[in-house]
Amino acid sequence: MGLHVIEQGIDTDTIEGRAMFGMLSVLAELQRELIVANTMDGLASARARGRVGGRRPELTADQAALAQQLYDTRDKTVQQIADLFGVPRSTMCRHPKGDTVPRQPRKAQERL
């Protein structure tokens, strides 16, 4: 029992229907590959003109450096740093750390 594609009226029970279905699938694949190729060409052209895609960073380079300094010196928690700059905690965790000072566990009296 074959597939009957209602929208195109193709009956895949017949040789002609299967051939037509195959040709349409090849054309759909070609169309998709052309779209991908044109998109990549457009992005390359935009980059060549100096355009940069994507979202703008939420923190400036100076803000990121200050946040990193606060993190490394253990002056503030990640949540406190995020609140200070008005960004979500996940932004602080996702931000590149560069050369960081390894975190050391707090001493028992500091936790109290």
CSV table of N, CA, C and O in Angstrom, one decimal:
chain,number,residue,atom,x,y,z
A,1,MET,N,0.8,-1.2,0.0
A,1,MET,CA,0.0,0.0,0.0
A,1,MET,C,0.9,1.2,0.0
A,1,MET,O,1.8,1.4,0.8
A,2,GLY,N,0.7,2.1,-0.9
A,2,GLY,CA,1.6,3.3,-1.1
A,2,GLY,C,1.0,4.5,-0.4
A,2,GLY,O,-0.1,4.5,0.1
A,3,LEU,N,1.7,5.5,-0.4
A,3,LEU,CA,1.4,6.8,0.2
A,3,LEU,C,0.6,7.7,-0.8
A,3,LEU,O,1.0,7.7,-2.0
A,4,HIS,N,-0.4,8.3,-0.4
A,4,HIS,CA,-1.2,9.2,-1.3
A,4,HIS,C,-1.0,10.6,-0.8
A,4,HIS,O,-1.5,11.0,0.3
A,5,VAL,N,-0.2,11.4,-1.5
A,5,VAL,CA,0.1,12.8,-1.1
A,5,VAL,C,-1.1,13.6,-1.5
A,5,VAL,O,-1.2,13.9,-2.7
A,6,ILE,N,-1.9,14.0,-0.6
A,6,ILE,CA,-3.1,14.7,-1.0
A,6,ILE,C,-2.9,16.1,-1.6
A,6,ILE,O,-3.5,16.4,-2.6
A,7,GLU,N,-2.0,16.9,-1.0
A,7,GLU,CA,-1.9,18.3,-1.5
A,7,GLU,C,-1.4,18.3,-2.9
A,7,GLU,O,-1.8,19.2,-3.7
A,8,GLN,N,-0.5,17.4,-3.3
A,8,GLN,CA,0.0,17.4,-4.7
A,8,GLN,C,-0.7,16.5,-5.6
A,8,GLN,O,-0.5,16.4,-6.8
A,9,GLY,N,-1.6,15.7,-5.0
A,9,GLY,CA,-2.4,14.7,-5.8
A,9,GLY,C,-1.5,13.6,-6.4
A,9,GLY,O,-1.7,13.1,-7.5
A,10,ILE,N,-0.5,13.2,-5.6
A,10,ILE,CA,0.5,12.2,-6.1
A,10,ILE,C,0.1,10.8,-5.4
A,10,ILE,O,0.0,10.7,-4.2
A,11,ASP,N,-0.1,9.8,-6.3
A,11,ASP,CA,-0.4,8.5,-5.7
A,11,ASP,C,0.8,7.7,-5.9
A,11,ASP,O,1.3,7.3,-7.0
A,12,THR,N,1.5,7.4,-4.7
A,12,THR,CA,2.7,6.6,-4.8
A,12,THR,C,2.5,5.1,-5.0
A,12,THR,O,3.5,4.4,-4.9
A,13,ASP,N,1.3,4.7,-5.2
A,13,ASP,CA,1.0,3.3,-5.6
A,13,ASP,C,1.5,3.0,-7.0
A,13,ASP,O,1.7,1.9,-7.4
A,14,THR,N,1.6,4.1,-7.8
A,14,THR,CA,1.9,3.9,-9.2
A,14,THR,C,3.4,4.3,-9.5
A,14,THR,O,4.0,5.0,-8.7
A,15,ILE,N,3.9,3.8,-10.5
A,15,ILE,CA,5.3,4.1,-10.9
A,15,ILE,C,5.5,5.6,-11.2
A,15,ILE,O,6.4,6.2,-10.7
A,16,GLU,N,4.5,6.1,-11.9
A,16,GLU,CA,4.5,7.5,-12.2
A,16,GLU,C,4.5,8.4,-10.9
A,16,GLU,O,5.2,9.4,-10.8
A,17,GLY,N,3.6,8.0,-10.0
A,17,GLY,CA,3.5,8.7,-8.7
A,17,GLY,C,4.8,8.7,-7.9
A,17,GLY,O,5.2,9.7,-7.4
A,18,ARG,N,5.4,7.5,-7.8
A,18,ARG,CA,6.7,7.4,-7.1
A,18,ARG,C,7.8,8.3,-7.8
A,18,ARG,O,8.6,8.9,-7.1
A,19,ALA,N,7.8,8.2,-9.1
A,19,ALA,CA,8.8,9.0,-9.9
A,19,ALA,C,8.5,10.5,-9.6
A,19,ALA,O,9.5,11.3,-9.4
A,20,MET,N,7.3,11.0,-9.7
A,20,MET,CA,7.0,12.4,-9.4
A,20,MET,C,7.4,12.8,-8.0
A,20,MET,O,7.9,13.8,-7.8
A,21,PHE,N,7.1,11.9,-7.1
A,21,PHE,CA,7.4,12.2,-5.6
A,21,PHE,C,8.9,12.3,-5.5
A,21,PHE,O,9.4,13.2,-4.8
A,22,GLY,N,9.7,11.4,-6.2
A,22,GLY,CA,11.1,11.5,-6.1
A,22,GLY,C,11.7,12.8,-6.7
A,22,GLY,O,12.6,13.4,-6.2
A,23,MET,N,11.1,13.2,-7.9
A,23,MET,CA,11.5,14.4,-8.5
A,23,MET,C,11.2,15.7,-7.6
A,23,MET,O,12.1,16.6,-7.5
A,24,LEU,N,10.1,15.7,-7.0
A,24,LEU,CA,9.7,16.8,-6.1
A,24,LEU,C,10.7,16.9,-4.9
A,24,LEU,O,11.1,18.0,-4.5
A,25,SER,N,11.0,15.7,-4.4
A,25,SER,CA,11.9,15.7,-3.2
A,25,SER,C,13.3,16.2,-3.6
A,25,SER,O,14.0,16.9,-2.9
A,26,VAL,N,13.8,15.8,-4.8
A,26,VAL,CA,15.1,16.3,-5.3
A,26,VAL,C,15.0,17.8,-5.5
A,26,VAL,O,16.0,18.6,-5.1
A,27,LEU,N,13.9,18.4,-6.1
A,27,LEU,CA,13.8,19.8,-6.2
A,27,LEU,C,13.7,20.5,-4.9
A,27,LEU,O,14.3,21.6,-4.7
A,28,ALA,N,13.1,20.0,-3.9
A,28,ALA,CA,13.0,20.6,-2.6
A,28,ALA,C,14.4,20.6,-1.9
A,28,ALA,O,14.8,21.6,-1.3
A,29,GLU,N,15.1,19.6,-2.1
A,29,GLU,CA,16.5,19.5,-1.6
A,29,GLU,C,17.4,20.5,-2.3
A,29,GLU,O,18.2,21.2,-1.6
A,30,LEU,N,17.3,20.7,-3.6
A,30,LEU,CA,18.0,21.7,-4.3
A,30,LEU,C,17.7,23.1,-3.8
A,30,LEU,O,18.6,23.9,-3.6
A,31,GLN,N,16.4,23.3,-3.7
A,31,GLN,CA,16.0,24.7,-3.2
A,31,GLN,C,16.6,25.0,-1.8
A,31,GLN,O,17.1,26.1,-1.6
A,32,ARG,N,16.6,24.0,-0.9
A,32,ARG,CA,17.1,24.2,0.4
A,32,ARG,C,18.6,24.5,0.3
A,32,ARG,O,19.1,25.4,1.0
A,33,GLU,N,19.3,23.7,-0.5
A,33,GLU,CA,20.8,24.0,-0.6
A,33,GLU,C,21.1,25.3,-1.2
A,33,GLU,O,22.1,26.0,-0.9
A,34,LEU,N,20.3,25.8,-2.2
A,34,LEU,CA,20.5,27.1,-2.8
A,34,LEU,C,20.3,28.2,-1.7
A,34,LEU,O,21.0,29.2,-1.7
A,35,ILE,N,19.2,28.0,-0.9
A,35,ILE,CA,19.0,29.0,0.2
A,35,ILE,C,20.2,29.1,1.1
A,35,ILE,O,20.6,30.2,1.5
A,36,VAL,N,20.7,27.9,1.5
A,36,VAL,CA,21.8,27.9,2.5
A,36,VAL,C,23.1,28.6,1.8
A,36,VAL,O,23.7,29.4,2.4
A,37,ALA,N,23.3,28.2,0.5
A,37,ALA,CA,24.5,28.8,-0.2
A,37,ALA,C,24.3,30.3,-0.3
A,37,ALA,O,25.3,31.1,-0.1
A,38,ASN,N,23.1,30.8,-0.7
A,38,ASN,CA,22.9,32.2,-0.8
A,38,ASN,C,23.1,32.9,0.6
A,38,ASN,O,23.6,34.1,0.6
A,39,THR,N,22.6,32.3,1.6
A,39,THR,CA,22.7,32.9,3.0
A,39,THR,C,24.2,33.0,3.3
A,39,THR,O,24.6,34.0,3.9
A,40,MET,N,25.0,32.0,3.1
A,40,MET,CA,26.4,32.0,3.4
A,40,MET,C,27.1,33.0,2.6
A,40,MET,O,28.0,33.8,3.1
A,41,ASP,N,26.8,33.2,1.3
A,41,ASP,CA,27.4,34.2,0.5
A,41,ASP,C,27.0,35.6,1.0
A,41,ASP,O,27.9,36.5,1.1
A,42,GLY,N,25.8,35.8,1.4
A,42,GLY,CA,25.4,37.1,2.0
A,42,GLY,C,26.1,37.4,3.3
A,42,GLY,O,26.5,38.6,3.5
A,43,LEU,N,26.3,36.4,4.2
A,43,LEU,CA,27.0,36.7,5.4
A,43,LEU,C,28.5,37.0,5.1
A,43,LEU,O,29.0,37.9,5.8
A,44,ALA,N,29.1,36.3,4.2
A,44,ALA,CA,30.5,36.6,3.9
A,44,ALA,C,30.6,38.0,3.3
A,44,ALA,O,31.6,38.7,3.6
A,45,SER,N,29.7,38.4,2.4
A,45,SER,CA,29.7,39.7,1.9
A,45,SER,C,29.6,40.8,2.9
A,45,SER,O,30.3,41.8,2.9
A,46,ALA,N,28.7,40.5,3.9
A,46,ALA,CA,28.5,41.5,5.0
A,46,ALA,C,29.7,41.6,5.8
A,46,ALA,O,30.1,42.7,6.2
A,47,ARG,N,30.4,40.5,6.1
A,47,ARG,CA,31.6,40.5,6.9
A,47,ARG,C,32.7,41.2,6.2
A,47,ARG,O,33.5,42.0,6.8
A,48,ALA,N,32.8,41.1,4.9
A,48,ALA,CA,33.8,41.8,4.1
A,48,ALA,C,33.6,43.3,4.1
A,48,ALA,O,34.5,44.1,4.0
A,49,ARG,N,32.3,43.7,4.3
A,49,ARG,CA,32.0,45.2,4.4
A,49,ARG,C,32.1,45.6,5.9
A,49,ARG,O,31.8,46.8,6.2
A,50,GLY,N,32.6,44.8,6.8
A,50,GLY,CA,32.8,45.2,8.2
A,50,GLY,C,31.6,45.0,9.1
A,50,GLY,O,31.6,45.4,10.2
A,51,ARG,N,30.5,44.4,8.6
A,51,ARG,CA,29.3,44.1,9.4
A,51,ARG,C,29.6,42.9,10.3
A,51,ARG,O,30.1,41.9,9.9
A,52,VAL,N,29.1,43.0,11.5
A,52,VAL,CA,29.2,41.8,12.4
A,52,VAL,C,27.8,41.4,12.8
A,52,VAL,O,27.0,42.3,13.2
A,53,GLY,N,27.5,40.2,12.8
A,53,GLY,CA,26.1,39.7,13.1
A,53,GLY,C,26.0,39.4,14.6
A,53,GLY,O,27.0,39.4,15.3
A,54,GLY,N,24.8,39.0,15.0
A,54,GLY,CA,24.6,38.6,16.4
A,54,GLY,C,24.2,39.7,17.3
A,54,GLY,O,24.1,40.9,16.9
A,55,ARG,N,23.9,39.4,18.5
A,55,ARG,CA,23.5,40.4,19.5
A,55,ARG,C,24.7,41.2,20.0
A,55,ARG,O,25.8,40.7,20.0
A,56,ARG,N,24.4,42.4,20.4
A,56,ARG,CA,25.5,43.2,21.0
A,56,ARG,C,25.8,42.6,22.4
A,56,ARG,O,24.9,42.2,23.1
A,57,PRO,N,27.0,42.7,22.8
A,57,PRO,CA,27.3,42.2,24.2
A,57,PRO,C,26.6,43.0,25.3
A,57,PRO,O,26.5,44.3,25.1
A,58,GLU,N,26.2,42.4,26.3
A,58,GLU,CA,25.5,43.1,27.4
A,58,GLU,C,26.5,44.0,28.2
A,58,GLU,O,26.1,44.9,28.9
A,59,LEU,N,27.8,43.6,28.3
A,59,LEU,CA,28.8,44.3,29.1
A,59,LEU,C,29.8,44.9,28.1
A,59,LEU,O,30.2,44.2,27.2
A,60,THR,N,30.3,46.1,28.4
A,60,THR,CA,31.4,46.7,27.7
A,60,THR,C,32.7,46.0,28.2
A,60,THR,O,32.7,45.3,29.2
A,61,ALA,N,33.8,46.2,27.4
A,61,ALA,CA,35.0,45.6,27.8
A,61,ALA,C,35.5,46.1,29.2
A,61,ALA,O,36.0,45.3,30.0
A,62,ASP,N,35.2,47.3,29.5
A,62,ASP,CA,35.6,47.9,30.9
A,62,ASP,C,34.7,47.2,32.0
A,62,ASP,O,35.2,46.9,33.0
A,63,GLN,N,33.4,47.1,31.7
A,63,GLN,CA,32.5,46.4,32.7
A,63,GLN,C,32.9,45.0,32.9
A,63,GLN,O,33.0,44.5,34.0
A,64,ALA,N,33.3,44.3,31.8
A,64,ALA,CA,33.7,42.9,31.9
A,64,ALA,C,35.0,42.8,32.7
A,64,ALA,O,35.1,41.8,33.5
A,65,ALA,N,35.9,43.7,32.5
A,65,ALA,CA,37.2,43.7,33.3
A,65,ALA,C,36.9,43.9,34.7
A,65,ALA,O,37.5,43.2,35.6
A,66,LEU,N,36.0,44.9,35.0
A,66,LEU,CA,35.7,45.1,36.4
A,66,LEU,C,35.0,44.0,37.1
A,66,LEU,O,35.3,43.6,38.2
A,67,ALA,N,34.1,43.4,36.3
A,67,ALA,CA,33.4,42.2,36.9
A,67,ALA,C,34.4,41.0,37.1
A,67,ALA,O,34.3,40.4,38.2
A,68,GLN,N,35.3,40.9,36.2
A,68,GLN,CA,36.3,39.8,36.4
A,68,GLN,C,37.2,40.1,37.6
A,68,GLN,O,37.5,39.2,38.4
A,69,GLN,N,37.5,41.4,37.8
A,69,GLN,CA,38.3,41.7,39.0
A,69,GLN,C,37.6,41.5,40.3
A,69,GLN,O,38.1,40.9,41.3
A,70,LEU,N,36.3,41.9,40.3
A,70,LEU,CA,35.5,41.6,41.5
A,70,LEU,C,35.4,40.1,41.8
A,70,LEU,O,35.4,39.7,42.9
A,71,TYR,N,35.2,39.3,40.7
A,71,TYR,CA,35.1,37.9,40.9
A,71,TYR,C,36.4,37.3,41.4
A,71,TYR,O,36.4,36.5,42.3
A,72,ASP,N,37.6,37.7,40.8
A,72,ASP,CA,38.9,37.1,41.2
A,72,ASP,C,39.3,37.5,42.6
A,72,ASP,O,39.9,36.7,43.3
A,73,THR,N,38.9,38.7,43.1
A,73,THR,CA,39.3,39.1,44.4
A,73,THR,C,38.3,38.7,45.5
A,73,THR,O,38.4,38.9,46.6
A,74,ARG,N,37.2,38.0,45.0
A,74,ARG,CA,36.2,37.5,45.9
A,74,ARG,C,35.5,38.6,46.7
A,74,ARG,O,35.0,38.3,47.8
A,75,ASP,N,35.4,39.8,46.1
A,75,ASP,CA,34.7,40.9,46.8
A,75,ASP,C,33.2,40.7,46.7
A,75,ASP,O,32.5,41.1,47.6
A,76,LYS,N,32.8,40.1,45.6
A,76,LYS,CA,31.3,39.9,45.4
A,76,LYS,C,31.0,38.5,44.9
A,76,LYS,O,31.9,37.9,44.3
A,77,THR,N,29.8,38.0,45.1
A,77,THR,CA,29.4,36.8,44.5
A,77,THR,C,29.0,37.0,43.1
A,77,THR,O,28.8,38.2,42.6
A,78,VAL,N,28.9,36.0,42.3
A,78,VAL,CA,28.5,36.1,40.9
A,78,VAL,C,27.1,36.8,40.8
A,78,VAL,O,26.9,37.7,40.0
A,79,GLN,N,26.2,36.5,41.7
A,79,GLN,CA,24.9,37.1,41.7
A,79,GLN,C,25.0,38.6,42.0
A,79,GLN,O,24.3,39.4,41.4
A,80,GLN,N,25.8,38.9,43.0
A,80,GLN,CA,26.0,40.3,43.3
A,80,GLN,C,26.6,41.1,42.2
A,80,GLN,O,26.2,42.3,41.9
A,81,ILE,N,27.5,40.5,41.5
A,81,ILE,CA,28.2,41.2,40.3
A,81,ILE,C,27.1,41.4,39.2
A,81,ILE,O,27.0,42.4,38.6
A,82,ALA,N,26.3,40.4,39.0
A,82,ALA,CA,25.3,40.5,38.0
A,82,ALA,C,24.3,41.6,38.3
A,82,ALA,O,23.9,42.4,37.5
A,83,ASP,N,23.9,41.6,39.6
A,83,ASP,CA,22.9,42.7,40.1
A,83,ASP,C,23.5,44.1,39.9
A,83,ASP,O,22.9,45.0,39.5
A,84,LEU,N,24.9,44.2,40.2
A,84,LEU,CA,25.5,45.4,40.0
A,84,LEU,C,25.5,46.0,38.6
A,84,LEU,O,25.3,47.2,38.4
A,85,PHE,N,25.6,45.1,37.6
A,85,PHE,CA,25.6,45.5,36.2
A,85,PHE,C,24.2,45.4,35.6
A,85,PHE,O,24.0,45.7,34.4
A,86,GLY,N,23.2,44.9,36.3
A,86,GLY,CA,21.9,44.8,35.8
A,86,GLY,C,21.7,43.8,34.7
A,86,GLY,O,20.9,44.0,33.8
A,87,VAL,N,22.4,42.7,34.9
A,87,VAL,CA,22.3,41.6,33.9
A,87,VAL,C,22.0,40.3,34.6
A,87,VAL,O,22.2,40.2,35.9
A,88,PRO,N,21.5,39.3,33.9
A,88,PRO,CA,21.2,38.0,34.6
A,88,PRO,C,22.5,37.3,35.0
A,88,PRO,O,23.5,37.5,34.5
A,89,ARG,N,22.3,36.4,36.0
A,89,ARG,CA,23.5,35.7,36.5
A,89,ARG,C,24.1,34.8,35.4
A,89,ARG,O,25.3,34.7,35.3
A,90,SER,N,23.3,34.3,34.5
A,90,SER,CA,23.8,33.5,33.4
A,90,SER,C,24.7,34.2,32.5
A,90,SER,O,25.6,33.7,31.9
A,91,THR,N,24.5,35.5,32.4
A,91,THR,CA,25.4,36.4,31.5
A,91,THR,C,26.8,36.4,32.2
A,91,THR,O,27.8,36.3,31.5
A,92,MET,N,26.8,36.5,33.5
A,92,MET,CA,28.1,36.5,34.2
A,92,MET,C,28.8,35.2,34.0
A,92,MET,O,30.0,35.1,33.9
A,93,CYS,N,28.1,34.1,34.1
A,93,CYS,CA,28.7,32.7,34.0
A,93,CYS,C,29.1,32.5,32.6
A,93,CYS,O,30.1,31.7,32.4
A,94,ARG,N,28.5,33.0,31.6
A,94,ARG,CA,28.8,32.8,30.2
A,94,ARG,C,29.9,33.6,29.7
A,94,ARG,O,30.6,33.3,28.7
A,95,HIS,N,30.2,34.7,30.4
A,95,HIS,CA,31.2,35.7,29.9
A,95,HIS,C,32.6,35.0,30.0
A,95,HIS,O,32.9,34.3,30.9
A,96,PRO,N,33.4,35.2,29.0
A,96,PRO,CA,34.8,34.7,29.0
A,96,PRO,C,35.6,35.1,30.2
A,96,PRO,O,35.6,36.3,30.5
A,97,LYS,N,36.2,34.2,30.8
A,97,LYS,CA,36.9,34.6,32.0
A,97,LYS,C,38.4,35.0,31.8
A,97,LYS,O,39.0,35.6,32.6
A,98,GLY,N,39.0,34.5,30.7
A,98,GLY,CA,40.4,34.8,30.5
A,98,GLY,C,41.3,34.2,31.6
A,98,GLY,O,41.0,33.1,32.0
A,99,ASP,N,42.3,34.9,32.1
A,99,ASP,CA,43.2,34.4,33.1
A,99,ASP,C,42.6,34.7,34.5
A,99,ASP,O,42.6,35.8,34.9
A,100,THR,N,42.0,33.7,35.1
A,100,THR,CA,41.4,33.9,36.4
A,100,THR,C,42.2,33.3,37.5
A,100,THR,O,43.0,32.4,37.3
A,101,VAL,N,42.0,33.9,38.7
A,101,VAL,CA,42.6,33.3,39.9
A,101,VAL,C,41.7,32.2,40.3
A,101,VAL,O,40.5,32.3,40.4
A,102,PRO,N,42.3,31.0,40.6
A,102,PRO,CA,41.4,29.9,41.0
A,102,PRO,C,40.7,30.2,42.3
A,102,PRO,O,41.2,30.8,43.2
A,103,ARG,N,39.4,29.8,42.3
A,103,ARG,CA,38.6,30.0,43.5
A,103,ARG,C,39.1,29.1,44.6
A,103,ARG,O,39.3,27.9,44.4
A,104,GLN,N,39.2,29.6,45.8
A,104,GLN,CA,39.6,28.9,47.0
A,104,GLN,C,38.4,28.8,47.9
A,104,GLN,O,37.7,29.8,48.1
A,105,PRO,N,38.2,27.7,48.6
A,105,PRO,CA,37.1,27.6,49.5
A,105,PRO,C,37.3,28.6,50.7
A,105,PRO,O,38.4,28.8,51.1
A,106,ARG,N,36.2,29.1,51.1
A,106,ARG,CA,36.2,30.1,52.3
A,106,ARG,C,36.6,29.3,53.5
A,106,ARG,O,36.2,28.1,53.7
A,107,LYS,N,37.2,30.0,54.4
A,107,LYS,CA,37.6,29.4,55.7
A,107,LYS,C,36.3,29.3,56.5
A,107,LYS,O,35.3,30.0,56.3
A,108,ALA,N,36.3,28.4,57.5
A,108,ALA,CA,35.1,28.2,58.3
A,108,ALA,C,34.6,29.4,59.0
A,108,ALA,O,33.4,29.7,59.0
A,109,GLN,N,35.5,30.3,59.5
A,109,GLN,CA,35.0,31.5,60.2
A,109,GLN,C,34.4,32.5,59.2
A,109,GLN,O,33.5,33.3,59.6
A,110,GLU,N,34.8,32.5,57.9
A,110,GLU,CA,34.2,33.4,57.0
A,110,GLU,C,32.8,33.1,56.6
A,110,GLU,O,32.0,33.9,56.2
A,111,ARG,N,32.4,31.8,56.7
A,111,ARG,CA,31.1,31.4,56.4
A,111,ARG,C,30.0,31.8,57.4
A,111,ARG,O,28.9,31.8,57.1
A,112,LEU,N,30.5,32.1,58.6
A,112,LEU,CA,29.5,32.4,59.7
A,112,LEU,C,28.9,33.7,59.6
A,112,LEU,O,29.1,34.6,59.1
